[in-house]
CSV table of C-alpha atoms in Angstrom, one decimal:
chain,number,residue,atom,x,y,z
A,1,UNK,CA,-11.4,11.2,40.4
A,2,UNK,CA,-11.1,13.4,43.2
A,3,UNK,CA,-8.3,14.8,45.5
A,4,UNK,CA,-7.7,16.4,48.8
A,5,UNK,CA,-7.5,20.2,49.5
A,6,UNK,CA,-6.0,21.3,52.7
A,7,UNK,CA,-7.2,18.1,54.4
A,8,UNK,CA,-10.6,17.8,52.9
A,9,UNK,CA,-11.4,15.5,49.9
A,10,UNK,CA,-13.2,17.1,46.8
A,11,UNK,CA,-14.6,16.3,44.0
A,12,UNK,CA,-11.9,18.2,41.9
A,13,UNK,CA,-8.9,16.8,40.2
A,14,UNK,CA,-6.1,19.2,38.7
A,15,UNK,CA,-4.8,16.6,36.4
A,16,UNK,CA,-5.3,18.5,33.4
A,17,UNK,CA,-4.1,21.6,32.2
A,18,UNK,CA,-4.6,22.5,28.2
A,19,UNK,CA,-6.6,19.2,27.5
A,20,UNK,CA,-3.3,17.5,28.1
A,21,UNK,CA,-3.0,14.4,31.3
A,22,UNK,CA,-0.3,15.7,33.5
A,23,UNK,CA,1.4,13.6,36.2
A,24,UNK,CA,2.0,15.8,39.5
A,25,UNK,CA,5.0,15.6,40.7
A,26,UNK,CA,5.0,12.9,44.6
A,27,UNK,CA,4.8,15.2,47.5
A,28,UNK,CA,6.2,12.5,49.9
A,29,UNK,CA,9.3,12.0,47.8
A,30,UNK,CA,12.5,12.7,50.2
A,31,UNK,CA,15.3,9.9,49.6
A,32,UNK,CA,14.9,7.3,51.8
A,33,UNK,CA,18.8,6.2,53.5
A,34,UNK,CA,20.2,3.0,54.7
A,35,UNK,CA,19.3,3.6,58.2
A,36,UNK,CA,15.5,2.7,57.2
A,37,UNK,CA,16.9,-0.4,55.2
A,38,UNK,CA,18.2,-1.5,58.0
A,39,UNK,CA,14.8,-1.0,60.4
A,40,UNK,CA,13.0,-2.7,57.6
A,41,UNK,CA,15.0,-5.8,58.5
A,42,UNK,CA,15.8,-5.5,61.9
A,43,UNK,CA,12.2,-4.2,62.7
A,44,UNK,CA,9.9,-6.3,61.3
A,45,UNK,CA,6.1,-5.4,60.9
A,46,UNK,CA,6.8,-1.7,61.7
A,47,UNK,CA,6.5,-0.8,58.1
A,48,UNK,CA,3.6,-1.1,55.8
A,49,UNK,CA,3.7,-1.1,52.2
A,50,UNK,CA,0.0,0.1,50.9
A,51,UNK,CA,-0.7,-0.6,46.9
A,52,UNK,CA,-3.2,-1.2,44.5
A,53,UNK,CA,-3.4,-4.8,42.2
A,54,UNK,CA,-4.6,-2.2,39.0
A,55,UNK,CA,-1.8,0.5,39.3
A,56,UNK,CA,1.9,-0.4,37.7
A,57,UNK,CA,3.4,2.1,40.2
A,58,UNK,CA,2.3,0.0,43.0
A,59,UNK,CA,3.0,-3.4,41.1
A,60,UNK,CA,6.6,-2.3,40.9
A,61,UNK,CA,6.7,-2.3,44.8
A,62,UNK,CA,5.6,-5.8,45.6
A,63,UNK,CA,7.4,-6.7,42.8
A,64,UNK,CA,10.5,-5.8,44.9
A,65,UNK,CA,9.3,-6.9,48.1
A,66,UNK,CA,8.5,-10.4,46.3
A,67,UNK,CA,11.6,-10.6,45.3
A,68,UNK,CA,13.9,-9.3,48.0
A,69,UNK,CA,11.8,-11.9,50.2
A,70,UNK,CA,10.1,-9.0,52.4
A,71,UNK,CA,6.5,-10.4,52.6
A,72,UNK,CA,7.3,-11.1,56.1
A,73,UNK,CA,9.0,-7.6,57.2
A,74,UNK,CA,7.5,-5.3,55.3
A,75,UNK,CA,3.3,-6.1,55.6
A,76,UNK,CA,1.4,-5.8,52.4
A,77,UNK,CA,-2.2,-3.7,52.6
A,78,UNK,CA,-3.8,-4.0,48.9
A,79,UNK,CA,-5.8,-1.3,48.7
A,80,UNK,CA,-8.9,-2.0,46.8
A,81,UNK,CA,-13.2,-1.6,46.5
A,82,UNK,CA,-15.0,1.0,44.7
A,83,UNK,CA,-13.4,4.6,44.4
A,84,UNK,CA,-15.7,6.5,45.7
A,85,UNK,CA,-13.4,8.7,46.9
A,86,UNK,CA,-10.5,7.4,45.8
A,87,UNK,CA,-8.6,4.2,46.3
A,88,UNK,CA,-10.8,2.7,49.3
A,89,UNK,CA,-8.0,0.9,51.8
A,90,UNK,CA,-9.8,-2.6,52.5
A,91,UNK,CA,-12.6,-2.8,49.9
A,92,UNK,CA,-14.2,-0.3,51.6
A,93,UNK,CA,-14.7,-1.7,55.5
A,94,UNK,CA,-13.1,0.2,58.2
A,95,UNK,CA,-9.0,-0.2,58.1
A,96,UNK,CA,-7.4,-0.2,61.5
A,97,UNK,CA,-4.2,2.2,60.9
A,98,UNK,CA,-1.0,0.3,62.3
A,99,UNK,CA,0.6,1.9,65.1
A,100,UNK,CA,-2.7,3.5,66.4
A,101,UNK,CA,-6.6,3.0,67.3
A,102,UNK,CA,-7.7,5.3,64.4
A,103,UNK,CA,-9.9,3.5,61.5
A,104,UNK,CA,-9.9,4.8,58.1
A,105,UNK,CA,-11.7,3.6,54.8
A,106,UNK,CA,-10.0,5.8,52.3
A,107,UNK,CA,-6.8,6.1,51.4
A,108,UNK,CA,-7.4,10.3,51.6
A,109,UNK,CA,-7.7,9.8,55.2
A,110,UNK,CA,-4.2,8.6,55.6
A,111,UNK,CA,-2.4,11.5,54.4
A,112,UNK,CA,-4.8,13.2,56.7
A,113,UNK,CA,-3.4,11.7,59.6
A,114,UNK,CA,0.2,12.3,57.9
A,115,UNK,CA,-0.1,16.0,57.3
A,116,UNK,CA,-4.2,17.5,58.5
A,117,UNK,CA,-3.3,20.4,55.8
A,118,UNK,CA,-2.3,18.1,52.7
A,119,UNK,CA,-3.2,19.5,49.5
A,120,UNK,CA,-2.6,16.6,46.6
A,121,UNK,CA,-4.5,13.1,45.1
A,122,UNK,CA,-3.7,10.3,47.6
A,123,UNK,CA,-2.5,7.8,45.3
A,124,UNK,CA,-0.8,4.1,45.9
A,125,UNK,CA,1.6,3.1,47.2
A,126,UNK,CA,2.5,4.3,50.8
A,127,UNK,CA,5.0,3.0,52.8
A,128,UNK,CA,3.7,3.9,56.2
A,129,UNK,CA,5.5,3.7,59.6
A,130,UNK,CA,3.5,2.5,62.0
A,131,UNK,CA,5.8,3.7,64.5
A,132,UNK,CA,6.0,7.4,63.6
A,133,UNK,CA,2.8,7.7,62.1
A,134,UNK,CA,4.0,8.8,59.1
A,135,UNK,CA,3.8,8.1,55.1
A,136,UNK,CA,7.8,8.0,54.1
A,137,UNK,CA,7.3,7.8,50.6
A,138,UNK,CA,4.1,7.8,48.1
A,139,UNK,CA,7.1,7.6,45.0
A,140,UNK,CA,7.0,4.0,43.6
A,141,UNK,CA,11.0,4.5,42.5
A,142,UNK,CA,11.9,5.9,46.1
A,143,UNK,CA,10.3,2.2,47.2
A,144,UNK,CA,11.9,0.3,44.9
A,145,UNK,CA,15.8,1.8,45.6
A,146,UNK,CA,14.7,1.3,49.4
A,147,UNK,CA,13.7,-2.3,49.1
A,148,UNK,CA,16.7,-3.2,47.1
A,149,UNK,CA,19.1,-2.0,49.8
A,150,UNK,CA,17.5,-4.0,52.8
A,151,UNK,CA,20.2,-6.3,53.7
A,152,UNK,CA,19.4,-9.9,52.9
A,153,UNK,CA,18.8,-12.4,55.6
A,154,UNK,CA,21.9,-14.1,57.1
A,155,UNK,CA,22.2,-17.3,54.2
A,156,UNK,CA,20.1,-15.6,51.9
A,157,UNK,CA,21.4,-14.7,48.4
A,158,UNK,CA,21.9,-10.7,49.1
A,159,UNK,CA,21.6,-9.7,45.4
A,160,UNK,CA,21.1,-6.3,44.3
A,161,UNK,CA,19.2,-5.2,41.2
A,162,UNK,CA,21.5,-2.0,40.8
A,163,UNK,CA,24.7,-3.2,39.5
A,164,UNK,CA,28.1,-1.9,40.3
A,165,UNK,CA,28.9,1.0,37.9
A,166,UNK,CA,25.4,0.7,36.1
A,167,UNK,CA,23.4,3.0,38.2
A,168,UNK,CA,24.0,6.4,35.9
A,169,UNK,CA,22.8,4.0,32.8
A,170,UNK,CA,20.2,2.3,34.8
A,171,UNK,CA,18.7,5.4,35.6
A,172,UNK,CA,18.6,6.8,32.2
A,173,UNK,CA,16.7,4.2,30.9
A,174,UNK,CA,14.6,4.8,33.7
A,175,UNK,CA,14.0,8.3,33.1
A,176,UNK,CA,12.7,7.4,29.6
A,177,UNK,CA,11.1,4.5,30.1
A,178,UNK,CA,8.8,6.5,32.9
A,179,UNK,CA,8.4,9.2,30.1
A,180,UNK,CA,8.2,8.0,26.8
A,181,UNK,CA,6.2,4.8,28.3
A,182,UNK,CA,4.6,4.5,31.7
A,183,UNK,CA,3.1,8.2,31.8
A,184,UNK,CA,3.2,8.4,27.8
A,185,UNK,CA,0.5,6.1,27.6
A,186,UNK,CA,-2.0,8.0,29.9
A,187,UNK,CA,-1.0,10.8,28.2
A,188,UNK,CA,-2.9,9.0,25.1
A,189,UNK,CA,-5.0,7.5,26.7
A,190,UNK,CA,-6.6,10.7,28.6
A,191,UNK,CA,-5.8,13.4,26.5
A,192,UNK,CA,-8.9,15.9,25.6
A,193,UNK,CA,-7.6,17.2,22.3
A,194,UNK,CA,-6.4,15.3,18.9
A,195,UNK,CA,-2.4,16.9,18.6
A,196,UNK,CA,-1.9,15.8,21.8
A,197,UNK,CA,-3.4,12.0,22.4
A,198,UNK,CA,-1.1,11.7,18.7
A,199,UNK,CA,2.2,12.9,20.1
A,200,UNK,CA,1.8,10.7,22.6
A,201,UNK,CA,0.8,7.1,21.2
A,202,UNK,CA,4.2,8.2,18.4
A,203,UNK,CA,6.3,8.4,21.9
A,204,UNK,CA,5.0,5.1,23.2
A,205,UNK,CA,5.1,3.2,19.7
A,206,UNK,CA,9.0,4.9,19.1
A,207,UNK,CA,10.2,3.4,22.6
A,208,UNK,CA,8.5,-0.1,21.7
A,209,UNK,CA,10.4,-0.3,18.7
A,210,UNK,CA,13.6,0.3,20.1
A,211,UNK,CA,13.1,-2.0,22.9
A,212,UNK,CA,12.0,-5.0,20.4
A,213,UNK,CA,15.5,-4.1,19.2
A,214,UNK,CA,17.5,-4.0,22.2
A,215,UNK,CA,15.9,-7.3,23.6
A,216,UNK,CA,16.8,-8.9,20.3
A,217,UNK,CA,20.5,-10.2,21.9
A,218,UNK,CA,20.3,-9.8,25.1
A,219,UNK,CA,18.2,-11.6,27.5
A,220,UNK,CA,17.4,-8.7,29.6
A,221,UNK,CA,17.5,-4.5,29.0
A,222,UNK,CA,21.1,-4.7,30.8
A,223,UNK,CA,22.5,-7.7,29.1
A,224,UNK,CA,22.3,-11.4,31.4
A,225,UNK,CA,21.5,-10.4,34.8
A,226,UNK,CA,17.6,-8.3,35.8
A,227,UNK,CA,18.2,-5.3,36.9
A,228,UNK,CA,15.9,-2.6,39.0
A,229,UNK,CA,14.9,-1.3,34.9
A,230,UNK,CA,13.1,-4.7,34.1
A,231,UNK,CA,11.1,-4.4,37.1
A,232,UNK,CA,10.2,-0.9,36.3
A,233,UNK,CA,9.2,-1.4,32.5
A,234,UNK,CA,7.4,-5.2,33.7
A,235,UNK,CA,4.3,-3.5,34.8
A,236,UNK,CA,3.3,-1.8,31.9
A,237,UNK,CA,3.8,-4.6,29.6
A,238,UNK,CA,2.0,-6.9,31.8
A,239,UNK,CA,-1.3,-3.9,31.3
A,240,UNK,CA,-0.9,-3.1,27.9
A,241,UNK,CA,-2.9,-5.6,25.4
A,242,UNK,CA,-5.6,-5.8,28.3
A,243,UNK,CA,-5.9,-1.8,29.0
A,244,UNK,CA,-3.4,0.8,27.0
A,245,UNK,CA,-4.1,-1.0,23.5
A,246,UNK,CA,-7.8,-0.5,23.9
A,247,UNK,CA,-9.0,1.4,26.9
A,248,UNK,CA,-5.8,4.0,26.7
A,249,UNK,CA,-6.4,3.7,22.6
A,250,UNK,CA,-2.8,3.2,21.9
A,251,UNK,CA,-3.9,0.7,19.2
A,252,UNK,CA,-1.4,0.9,16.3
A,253,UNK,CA,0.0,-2.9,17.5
A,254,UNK,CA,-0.1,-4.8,20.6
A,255,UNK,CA,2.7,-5.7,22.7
A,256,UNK,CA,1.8,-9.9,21.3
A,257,UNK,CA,2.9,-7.9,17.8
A,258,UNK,CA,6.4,-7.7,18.7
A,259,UNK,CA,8.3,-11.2,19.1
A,260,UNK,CA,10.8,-10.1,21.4
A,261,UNK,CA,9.7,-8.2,23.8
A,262,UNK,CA,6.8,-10.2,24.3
A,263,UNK,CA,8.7,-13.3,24.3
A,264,UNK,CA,10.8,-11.1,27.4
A,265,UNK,CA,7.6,-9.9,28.9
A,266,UNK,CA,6.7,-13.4,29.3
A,267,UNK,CA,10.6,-14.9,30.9
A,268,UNK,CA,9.5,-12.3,33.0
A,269,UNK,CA,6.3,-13.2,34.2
A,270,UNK,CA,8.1,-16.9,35.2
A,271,UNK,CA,10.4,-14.6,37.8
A,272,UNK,CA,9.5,-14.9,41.5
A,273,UNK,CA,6.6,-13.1,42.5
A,274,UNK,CA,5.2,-11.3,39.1
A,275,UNK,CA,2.1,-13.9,38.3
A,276,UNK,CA,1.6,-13.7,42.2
A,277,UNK,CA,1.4,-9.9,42.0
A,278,UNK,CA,-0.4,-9.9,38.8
A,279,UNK,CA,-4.2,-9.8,38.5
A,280,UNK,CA,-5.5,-9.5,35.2
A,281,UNK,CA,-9.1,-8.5,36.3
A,282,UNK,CA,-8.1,-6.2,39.0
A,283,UNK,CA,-6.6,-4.3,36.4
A,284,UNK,CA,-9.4,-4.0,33.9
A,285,UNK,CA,-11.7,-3.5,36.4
A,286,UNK,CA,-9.6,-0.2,37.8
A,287,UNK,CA,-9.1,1.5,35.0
A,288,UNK,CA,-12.6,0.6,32.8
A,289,UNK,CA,-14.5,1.3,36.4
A,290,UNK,CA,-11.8,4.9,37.2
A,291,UNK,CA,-9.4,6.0,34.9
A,292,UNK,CA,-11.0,8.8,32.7
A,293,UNK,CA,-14.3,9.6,31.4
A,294,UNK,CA,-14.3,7.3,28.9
A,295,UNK,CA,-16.6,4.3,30.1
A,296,UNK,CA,-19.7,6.1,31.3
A,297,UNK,CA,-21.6,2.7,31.5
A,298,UNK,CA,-19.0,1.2,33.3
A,299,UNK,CA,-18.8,-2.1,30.8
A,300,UNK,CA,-15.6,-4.0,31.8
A,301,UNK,CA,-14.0,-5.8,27.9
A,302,UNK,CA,-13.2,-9.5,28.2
A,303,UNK,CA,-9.8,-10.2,28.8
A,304,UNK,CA,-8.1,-10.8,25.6
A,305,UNK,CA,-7.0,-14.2,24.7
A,306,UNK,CA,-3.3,-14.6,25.7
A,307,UNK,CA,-1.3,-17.4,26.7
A,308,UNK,CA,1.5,-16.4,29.6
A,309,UNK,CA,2.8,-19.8,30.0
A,310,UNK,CA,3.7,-20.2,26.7
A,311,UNK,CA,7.4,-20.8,26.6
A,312,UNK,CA,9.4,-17.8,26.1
A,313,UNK,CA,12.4,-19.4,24.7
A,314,UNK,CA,15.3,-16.5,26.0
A,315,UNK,CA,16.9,-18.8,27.6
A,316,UNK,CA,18.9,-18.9,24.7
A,317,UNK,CA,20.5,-16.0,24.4
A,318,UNK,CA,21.6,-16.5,28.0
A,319,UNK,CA,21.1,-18.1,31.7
A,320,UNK,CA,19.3,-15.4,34.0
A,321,UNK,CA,21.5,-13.7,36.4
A,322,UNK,CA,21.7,-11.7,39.6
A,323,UNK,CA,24.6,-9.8,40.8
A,324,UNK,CA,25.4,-10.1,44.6
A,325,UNK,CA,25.7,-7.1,46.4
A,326,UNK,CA,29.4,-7.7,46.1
A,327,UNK,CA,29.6,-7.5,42.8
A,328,UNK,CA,29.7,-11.1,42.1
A,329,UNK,CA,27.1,-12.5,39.4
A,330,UNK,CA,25.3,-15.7,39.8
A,331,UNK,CA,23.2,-18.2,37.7
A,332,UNK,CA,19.9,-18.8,39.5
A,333,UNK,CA,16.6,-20.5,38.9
A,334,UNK,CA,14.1,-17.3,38.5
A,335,UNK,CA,11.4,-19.1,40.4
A,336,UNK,CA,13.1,-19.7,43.7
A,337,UNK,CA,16.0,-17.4,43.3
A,338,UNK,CA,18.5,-20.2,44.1
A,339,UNK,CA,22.4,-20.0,42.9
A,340,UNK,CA,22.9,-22.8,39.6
A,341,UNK,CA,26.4,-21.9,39.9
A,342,UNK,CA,29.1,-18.3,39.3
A,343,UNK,CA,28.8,-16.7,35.9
């Protein structure tokens, strides 16, 4: 895999200690205020949003930026092309970095420019600022909580996906969902020793089980309206029959085994944005092709057979909802975001 050590790029990568994965902690992770909200939408084009179509942590980015209607503020770079030495910016041609006359190919290269003495893997995504020549965040859930509070455009609905007096719960589903789930199933699915590839698919089938519960009366994990936890569990459900059942070898079910939340996964997938942001091949590509040492021919499975169109039928148990950054819900259409009426 690679990382960079005091500026250079090696061919080391200290994600393993004890035959265990282990996720290092984002170096570029300071909060992010409402003073850069509001450049984001009264500056538009000065920020860049760099991600990759395999990784979930990106996805949950444009995810918000889709939704939040930001494709035209906040520029999209998918980072993509071979990893040679690391996630290649532009399929591997020269990348013009905004804001200056410097070309890169590697994504390496950027934190370079951001800090000549970085030590640490340059992973996706970046929000860069082309005017300060600087990475602001490489931490997906710093980018989310950023995007969320850029004010909407005058007529726009201004909805937020953190609602009033939710946060302190919101966030502790987060902190297990990122646990038990997102990092739980590369802990499987790269783990060098028996104990602790066993630990981990338990954790990831546990969570599953409780969330086929919890989505078995209510439309979404908060009840009727989406909230900023649906967009952060989305990801990995969208990747896990075609990569973490098989590749990652968290094969006790799949998620197509568990009525519910694949009946949500899919009401999701109709939202704004997610089929736009999701590419099936990009993503079993990137991991069969980089993640681990456990395809040495490089032989990239079929995708499995798996109908996203199907319809989900949780409509239901209720209307889908977004909360206005007043407080206010509303009934909207998911596909165009527009009010049906109040709640």
């Amino acid at each position: 895999m690679g990382m960079v050590i005091d500026g250079q790029w090696v061919q080391e990568d200290r994600i393993y200690e004890n035959g265990g994965f282990r996720r290092r902690a984002s170096l570029f992770d300071a909060p992010l205020g409402t003073d850069l909200a509001r450049s984001i939408r009264e500056e538009p084009g000065r920020y860049h949003l760099i991600a990759s179509q395999s990784c979930p942590w990106s996805q949950r980015t444009m995810l918000m930026q889709s939704l939040k209607a930001l494709e035209e503020t906040l520029i999209l770079q998918i980072a993509h092309g071979p990893r040679i030495e690391g996630y290649a910016v532009n399929g591997g041609a020269p990348w013009r970095v905004p804001g200056s006359d410097q070309e890169i190919i590697h994504m390496h290269e950027l934190y370079r420019l951001a800090d000549p003495s970085y030590t640490g893997r340059s992973t996706v995504p970046v929000l860069w600022d082309s005017a300060g020549q600087r990475i602001m965040s490489n931490e997906s859930a710093r980018i989310m909580r950023l995007l969320d509070s850029v004010p909407g455009e005058p007529g726009s609905l201004d909805f937020t996906l953190l609602p009033p007096g939710l946060t302190p719960e919101i966030d502790a589903l987060n902190d297990r969902l990122q646990v038990e789930f997102s990092n739980a199933v590369y802990r499987a699915g790269l783990a060098r020793r028996q104990d602790l590839y066993e630990a981990a698919v338990e954790e990831v089938f546990t969570i599953l089980a409780e969330l086929e519960q919890r989505l078995a009366e209510r439309r979404y994990l908060f009840g009727e309206v989406l909230t900023e936890a649906d967009l952060r569990l989305l990801p990995a459900l969208l990747r896990f029959d075609h990569v973490y059942h098989s590749y990652f070898r968290c094969s006790r079910k799949r998620l197509t085994d568990y009525p519910c939340l694949w009946a949500y996964t899919r009401d999701l997938y109709g939202w704004r944005g997610v089929a736009e942001t999701t590419d099936f091949q990009a993503i079993r590509e990137g991991y069969f092709l980089n993640d681990g040492d456990g395809n040495p021919f490089g032989v990239i499975p079929v995708a499995p057979e798996i109908d996203w169109l199907e319809p989900h039928g949780r409509d239901v148990l209720s209307p889908a909802q977004l909360t206005l950054r007043n407080g206010e819900v509303v009934t909207v259409d998911p596909v165009t975001l527009q009010p049906n009426g109040k709640a």
